[in-house]
Coordinates of C-alpha atoms in Angstrom, one line a residue:
X1 CA 186.2 168.8 5.5
X2 CA 186.3 165.1 4.8
X3 CA 183.1 164.4 6.1
X4 CA 181.5 167.6 4.6
X5 CA 183.1 166.0 1.0
X6 CA 181.9 163.1 1.2
X7 CA 178.2 165.0 1.8
X8 CA 178.9 166.8 -1.4
X9 CA 179.3 163.9 -3.3
X10 CA 176.7 161.8 -2.1
X11 CA 174.0 164.8 -2.9
X12 CA 175.8 165.4 -6.3
X13 CA 175.3 160.9 -6.8
X14 CA 172.1 161.1 -5.5
X15 CA 170.8 164.0 -8.2
X16 CA 172.9 162.6 -10.7
X17 CA 171.0 159.1 -9.6
X18 CA 167.5 161.0 -9.8
X19 CA 168.0 163.0 -13.3
X20 CA 169.2 159.6 -15.0
X21 CA 165.7 157.7 -13.4
X22 CA 162.9 156.7 -16.4
X23 CA 160.0 158.2 -15.9
X24 CA 157.0 156.4 -17.4
X25 CA 153.8 157.2 -18.8
X26 CA 151.0 155.8 -19.6
X27 CA 149.4 156.0 -23.1
X28 CA 146.0 157.8 -22.4
X29 CA 144.8 157.8 -26.5
X30 CA 141.5 155.7 -27.2
X31 CA 142.7 152.7 -30.1
X32 CA 141.7 149.2 -30.7
X33 CA 144.0 146.9 -28.9
X34 CA 146.2 144.4 -30.6
X35 CA 148.6 141.9 -29.1
X36 CA 149.9 138.6 -29.5
X37 CA 150.2 136.9 -25.9
X38 CA 153.7 136.0 -24.9
X39 CA 153.6 133.4 -22.6
X40 CA 156.5 132.2 -20.3
X41 CA 156.4 129.6 -17.7
X42 CA 159.1 129.4 -16.0
X43 CA 161.6 132.1 -13.5
X44 CA 164.1 132.7 -16.2
X45 CA 161.3 132.3 -19.2
X46 CA 161.7 136.3 -20.0
X47 CA 165.0 136.8 -21.2
X48 CA 166.1 140.4 -22.8
X49 CA 167.0 137.9 -25.8
X50 CA 163.5 136.5 -26.7
X51 CA 161.7 139.5 -25.6
X52 CA 163.6 141.7 -28.0
X53 CA 162.4 138.8 -30.8
X54 CA 158.8 138.9 -29.5
X55 CA 158.8 142.9 -29.6
X56 CA 160.4 142.7 -32.8
X57 CA 157.2 140.4 -34.5
X58 CA 155.1 142.9 -32.5
X59 CA 155.9 145.3 -34.9
X60 CA 156.2 143.3 -37.9
X61 CA 152.6 141.8 -37.6
X62 CA 151.9 145.7 -36.9
X63 CA 150.9 144.7 -33.3
X64 CA 150.7 147.9 -30.8
X65 CA 150.4 145.9 -27.6
X66 CA 153.0 143.6 -25.9
X67 CA 151.3 141.4 -23.5
X68 CA 153.0 139.1 -21.0
X69 CA 151.7 136.3 -19.3
X70 CA 153.0 136.3 -15.3
X71 CA 151.4 132.9 -14.3
X72 CA 151.0 131.8 -10.7
X73 CA 149.6 128.2 -9.4
X74 CA 147.4 126.9 -6.8
X75 CA 148.1 122.7 -5.7
X76 CA 145.2 121.0 -6.5
X77 CA 141.8 121.7 -7.7
X78 CA 140.8 121.9 -4.4
X79 CA 144.1 124.6 -2.6
X80 CA 142.9 127.6 -1.7
X81 CA 146.8 128.8 -2.1
X82 CA 148.4 131.0 -4.3
X83 CA 151.9 130.5 -5.2
X84 CA 153.6 133.5 -6.6
X85 CA 157.0 132.2 -5.8
X86 CA 157.9 128.8 -7.4
X87 CA 160.0 128.4 -10.3
X88 CA 156.7 127.8 -12.3
X89 CA 156.3 131.9 -12.3
X90 CA 157.9 134.2 -13.9
X91 CA 160.3 136.4 -11.7
X92 CA 159.2 140.0 -11.1
X93 CA 162.5 141.2 -12.3
X94 CA 162.0 139.8 -15.8
X95 CA 158.5 141.4 -16.1
X96 CA 160.0 144.8 -14.8
X97 CA 162.5 144.1 -17.7
X98 CA 159.9 143.3 -20.4
X99 CA 158.0 146.3 -19.4
X100 CA 160.5 148.2 -20.0
X101 CA 161.9 147.2 -22.8
X102 CA 158.0 147.4 -24.7
X103 CA 157.7 150.9 -23.3
X104 CA 161.0 151.8 -24.8
X105 CA 159.9 151.0 -27.9
X106 CA 156.9 152.8 -27.7
X107 CA 153.9 150.1 -27.1
X108 CA 151.3 150.0 -24.9
X109 CA 151.5 147.2 -22.2
X110 CA 149.2 144.4 -21.0
X111 CA 150.1 142.2 -18.1
X112 CA 147.5 139.6 -17.2
X113 CA 147.8 137.7 -13.6
X114 CA 146.6 133.7 -14.2
X115 CA 146.3 131.6 -11.5
X116 CA 147.6 128.1 -12.4
X117 CA 146.5 124.3 -11.0
X118 CA 150.1 122.4 -10.5
X119 CA 148.7 119.0 -12.0
X120 CA 147.7 121.0 -14.7
X121 CA 143.9 120.6 -14.6
X122 CA 142.0 123.2 -16.2
X123 CA 141.4 126.7 -13.7
X124 CA 137.9 126.5 -14.6
X125 CA 137.5 123.5 -12.4
X126 CA 139.0 124.9 -9.5
X127 CA 137.2 125.0 -6.6
X128 CA 138.9 125.6 -3.1
X129 CA 137.2 124.0 -0.5
X130 CA 137.8 127.4 1.4
X131 CA 136.9 130.3 -0.4
X132 CA 137.3 132.7 1.9
X133 CA 140.9 132.2 2.8
X134 CA 141.7 131.5 -2.0
X135 CA 140.0 135.3 -2.3
X136 CA 142.1 136.5 0.8
X137 CA 145.0 135.2 -1.2
X138 CA 143.7 136.1 -4.7
X139 CA 143.4 139.6 -3.2
X140 CA 146.6 140.3 -1.7
X141 CA 148.9 139.1 -5.0
X142 CA 146.8 141.6 -7.0
X143 CA 147.4 144.0 -4.8
X144 CA 151.0 143.6 -5.3
X145 CA 151.0 143.3 -8.7
X146 CA 149.1 146.4 -9.5
X147 CA 151.1 148.5 -7.2
X148 CA 154.3 147.4 -9.1
X149 CA 152.5 148.0 -12.9
X150 CA 151.6 151.3 -11.6
X151 CA 154.8 152.0 -11.3
X152 CA 155.5 150.9 -15.2
X153 CA 152.4 152.8 -15.9
X154 CA 151.3 149.9 -17.3
X155 CA 148.2 150.1 -19.7
X156 CA 145.9 147.1 -19.0
X157 CA 145.9 145.0 -16.2
X158 CA 143.7 141.3 -16.8
X159 CA 143.3 139.9 -13.3
X160 CA 142.4 136.4 -14.1
X161 CA 140.5 134.3 -16.5
X162 CA 138.5 131.5 -16.7
X163 CA 137.9 131.0 -12.6
X164 CA 134.5 129.5 -13.1
X165 CA 133.9 127.8 -10.2
X166 CA 134.6 131.2 -8.3
X167 CA 133.3 134.5 -11.1
X168 CA 129.2 133.8 -10.2
X169 CA 127.1 135.7 -8.3
X170 CA 127.6 134.0 -5.0
X171 CA 131.1 135.6 -4.6
X172 CA 130.3 139.4 -6.3
X173 CA 130.7 140.6 -2.8
X174 CA 134.8 139.7 -2.9
X175 CA 134.9 141.2 -6.5
X176 CA 133.8 144.0 -5.7
X177 CA 136.5 144.0 -2.5
X178 CA 139.4 142.3 -5.3
X179 CA 138.6 145.2 -7.7
X180 CA 138.4 147.9 -5.7
X181 CA 141.8 147.5 -4.1
X182 CA 143.6 146.9 -7.2
X183 CA 142.2 150.3 -8.1
X184 CA 143.9 151.6 -5.0
X185 CA 146.9 150.8 -6.4
X186 CA 146.4 150.8 -10.2
X187 CA 145.1 153.5 -12.1
X188 CA 145.1 151.7 -15.6
X189 CA 142.1 149.9 -16.9
X190 CA 141.4 146.3 -15.8
X191 CA 139.4 143.5 -17.2
X192 CA 138.8 139.8 -17.3
X193 CA 139.1 137.2 -19.3
X194 CA 135.8 134.4 -19.3
X195 CA 135.3 131.3 -20.7
X196 CA 133.4 131.2 -23.7
X197 CA 131.2 128.3 -23.1
X198 CA 128.8 126.7 -21.0
X199 CA 131.0 124.5 -17.9
X200 CA 127.9 122.2 -15.5
X201 CA 125.3 124.5 -17.7
X202 CA 126.8 127.7 -16.4
X203 CA 127.8 130.1 -19.2
X204 CA 131.0 132.3 -16.8
X205 CA 131.1 135.1 -20.0
X206 CA 126.7 135.5 -19.2
X207 CA 126.6 134.8 -15.5
X208 CA 129.7 136.4 -13.7
X209 CA 128.8 139.9 -12.0
X210 CA 132.8 140.8 -12.8
X211 CA 131.6 142.7 -15.7
X212 CA 130.0 145.3 -13.0
X213 CA 133.2 146.7 -11.6
X214 CA 136.3 146.2 -15.0
X215 CA 136.5 148.5 -17.5
X216 CA 136.5 146.2 -20.2
X217 CA 134.5 142.6 -21.0
X218 CA 137.5 139.9 -21.5
X219 CA 136.4 136.8 -23.6
X220 CA 138.6 133.9 -24.8
X221 CA 136.7 133.3 -27.4
X222 CA 137.5 129.4 -29.0
X223 CA 134.3 128.8 -31.1
X224 CA 134.7 125.7 -32.8
X225 CA 134.9 125.8 -36.2
X226 CA 133.1 122.7 -38.0
X227 CA 135.1 121.0 -40.9
X228 CA 131.6 121.5 -42.9
X229 CA 132.1 125.4 -42.4
X230 CA 134.6 126.5 -45.6
X231 CA 137.0 129.7 -46.4
X232 CA 134.6 132.6 -46.4
X233 CA 131.8 130.9 -44.9
X234 CA 133.7 130.9 -41.7
X235 CA 133.0 135.2 -41.7
X236 CA 129.0 134.4 -41.1
X237 CA 129.2 131.6 -38.9
X238 CA 131.9 133.6 -36.9
X239 CA 129.2 137.1 -36.9
X240 CA 126.5 134.7 -35.8
X241 CA 128.6 132.9 -32.9
X242 CA 129.3 136.1 -31.6
X243 CA 126.2 138.2 -32.0
X244 CA 125.3 137.5 -27.8
X245 CA 128.4 138.4 -26.7
X246 CA 128.6 141.8 -28.4
X247 CA 124.8 141.8 -27.5
X248 CA 125.6 141.3 -23.5
X249 CA 128.8 144.5 -23.9
X250 CA 126.3 146.5 -24.9
X251 CA 124.4 146.1 -21.8
X252 CA 127.0 147.1 -19.8
X253 CA 128.1 150.0 -22.1
X254 CA 131.6 148.6 -21.6
X255 CA 134.0 147.4 -24.5
X256 CA 134.1 144.0 -25.6
X257 CA 138.2 142.9 -25.7
X258 CA 139.0 139.1 -27.4
X259 CA 141.3 138.5 -24.0
X260 CA 142.0 135.1 -26.0
X261 CA 141.6 133.5 -29.7
X262 CA 144.2 131.5 -31.2
X263 CA 143.8 128.5 -34.0
X264 CA 146.5 125.5 -33.1
X265 CA 147.9 124.4 -36.6
X266 CA 147.3 120.7 -36.1
X267 CA 144.6 118.8 -37.9
X268 CA 142.0 119.8 -35.3
X269 CA 143.0 123.4 -34.8
X270 CA 139.8 124.9 -36.1
X271 CA 137.4 122.1 -34.8
X272 CA 139.1 122.2 -31.4
X273 CA 141.0 125.9 -31.3
X274 CA 141.6 125.5 -27.3
X275 CA 143.6 121.9 -27.8
X276 CA 147.5 122.1 -28.2
X277 CA 148.0 118.6 -27.6
X278 CA 146.5 117.4 -30.6
X279 CA 149.5 116.4 -32.5
X280 CA 148.9 115.8 -36.2
X281 CA 149.4 118.5 -38.3
X282 CA 147.1 119.9 -40.2
X283 CA 146.6 122.0 -44.0
X284 CA 148.1 125.6 -43.4
X285 CA 145.3 126.9 -45.3
X286 CA 143.1 125.8 -43.3
X287 CA 144.7 127.8 -40.2
X288 CA 145.0 130.7 -42.3
X289 CA 141.3 131.5 -43.6
X290 CA 139.9 130.9 -39.8
X291 CA 142.0 133.7 -38.8
X292 CA 141.4 135.7 -42.1
X293 CA 137.6 135.5 -41.3
X294 CA 137.6 135.6 -37.8
X295 CA 139.6 138.8 -37.9
X296 CA 137.1 140.2 -40.1
X297 CA 134.0 138.9 -38.2
X298 CA 135.4 140.7 -35.2
X299 CA 136.5 144.1 -36.8
X300 CA 132.2 143.8 -38.2
X301 CA 131.0 145.8 -34.7
X302 CA 132.7 148.5 -33.5
X303 CA 131.9 147.2 -29.6
X304 CA 134.7 144.7 -30.0
X305 CA 138.0 147.2 -29.2
X306 CA 140.7 144.6 -28.7
X307 CA 142.0 141.7 -30.1
X308 CA 145.2 139.4 -28.5
X309 CA 146.0 136.8 -30.2
X310 CA 147.1 133.5 -28.1
X311 CA 149.9 132.9 -28.1
X312 CA 153.6 133.2 -28.3
X313 CA 155.5 130.8 -26.2
X314 CA 158.8 132.2 -25.0
X315 CA 162.2 130.3 -26.1
X316 CA 165.5 130.3 -27.0
X317 CA 165.4 133.7 -29.4
X318 CA 166.7 131.5 -32.4
X319 CA 164.1 128.9 -31.9
X320 CA 161.1 131.7 -31.5
X321 CA 161.2 132.7 -34.7
X322 CA 161.6 129.9 -37.2
X323 CA 159.0 128.4 -39.6
X324 CA 158.0 124.9 -38.7
X325 CA 155.6 123.3 -41.8
X326 CA 154.6 120.8 -38.8
X327 CA 153.6 123.6 -36.5
X328 CA 150.6 122.0 -34.0
X329 CA 150.6 124.4 -31.6
X330 CA 149.9 128.5 -31.9
X331 CA 153.7 129.5 -33.0
X332 CA 152.9 131.3 -36.3
X333 CA 155.9 132.9 -37.6
X334 CA 155.7 133.0 -41.1
X335 CA 152.8 130.6 -41.7
X336 CA 150.0 131.6 -44.4
X337 CA 148.1 132.7 -41.4
X338 CA 151.2 134.7 -39.7
X339 CA 150.8 136.9 -43.5
X340 CA 146.8 137.3 -42.5
X341 CA 147.5 138.9 -39.4
X342 CA 149.9 140.9 -40.8
X343 CA 147.6 142.1 -43.1
X344 CA 144.7 142.7 -41.0
X345 CA 146.4 144.6 -38.7
X346 CA 148.2 146.3 -41.3
X347 CA 144.5 149.0 -41.1
X348 CA 143.0 147.6 -37.7

């Protein structure tokens, strides 16, 4: 009798648990993606408090997509390992919590999986000695991560960015296999972020065969804006700079996603938008005009179907949303550029 009662209680608990298990749905509607990329470098960088703060800022800026970075590491520029278990990489539990919270608030979700070099060298120069082992490790990590993202019905998966030495035609078969394996696990949209400029005389965006196998072409867009280009002139300048990238996307009949774009608050923030280590503050108005007219240029062609602003650093929730007139990194909170972004995405 006791055993029978225990069995009944177990069944009731199981049914209750199943009934209360959250069922996630993928947002299928077609709309332009808009996001501010949340970046956490550390095991416990994504906390409930700072995720809530980030999602609130997305809402204030009229952005529709929550974008989170999951960054693993390789040891050196010549290493073949991929380590996603160190204290540098956000925990999978924190990633799950971030996705849950974003989904509960009605945002679509984009996850990007990057591999950084432990000694802080640029991943564009990552050139592992054992290519076969490196690609095997990339595939294993992406497959595991893809399964997690599918469980939560994540909308977009960015499988890497700026792997300049590994993304050319010599390694097409590796990428075809990797993306095929990811698709077995993940049914959302897949993209990759290519570097905008030529490195060692090779421009990754125009040379990579990855575009054949993904759903969108991703561009890490850090075009320098010369100091001689003033205010409204930025619009026509950026339109000219974008033209060849848009034409390349049209060849594949796929959307162009601006995978990363941002202008730091430093004095050289528009001339060197890719450089966050310049420590001299610059004029807020110059930064604001760069955002205003660049965003308008991106809107001028319907091939561009998504814009990911770089970036919002994960920090203490009280520190994240503090106006800093001397900001030299990418944080925009309540600066002139922040209001330009808010106004633009109100009608995007």
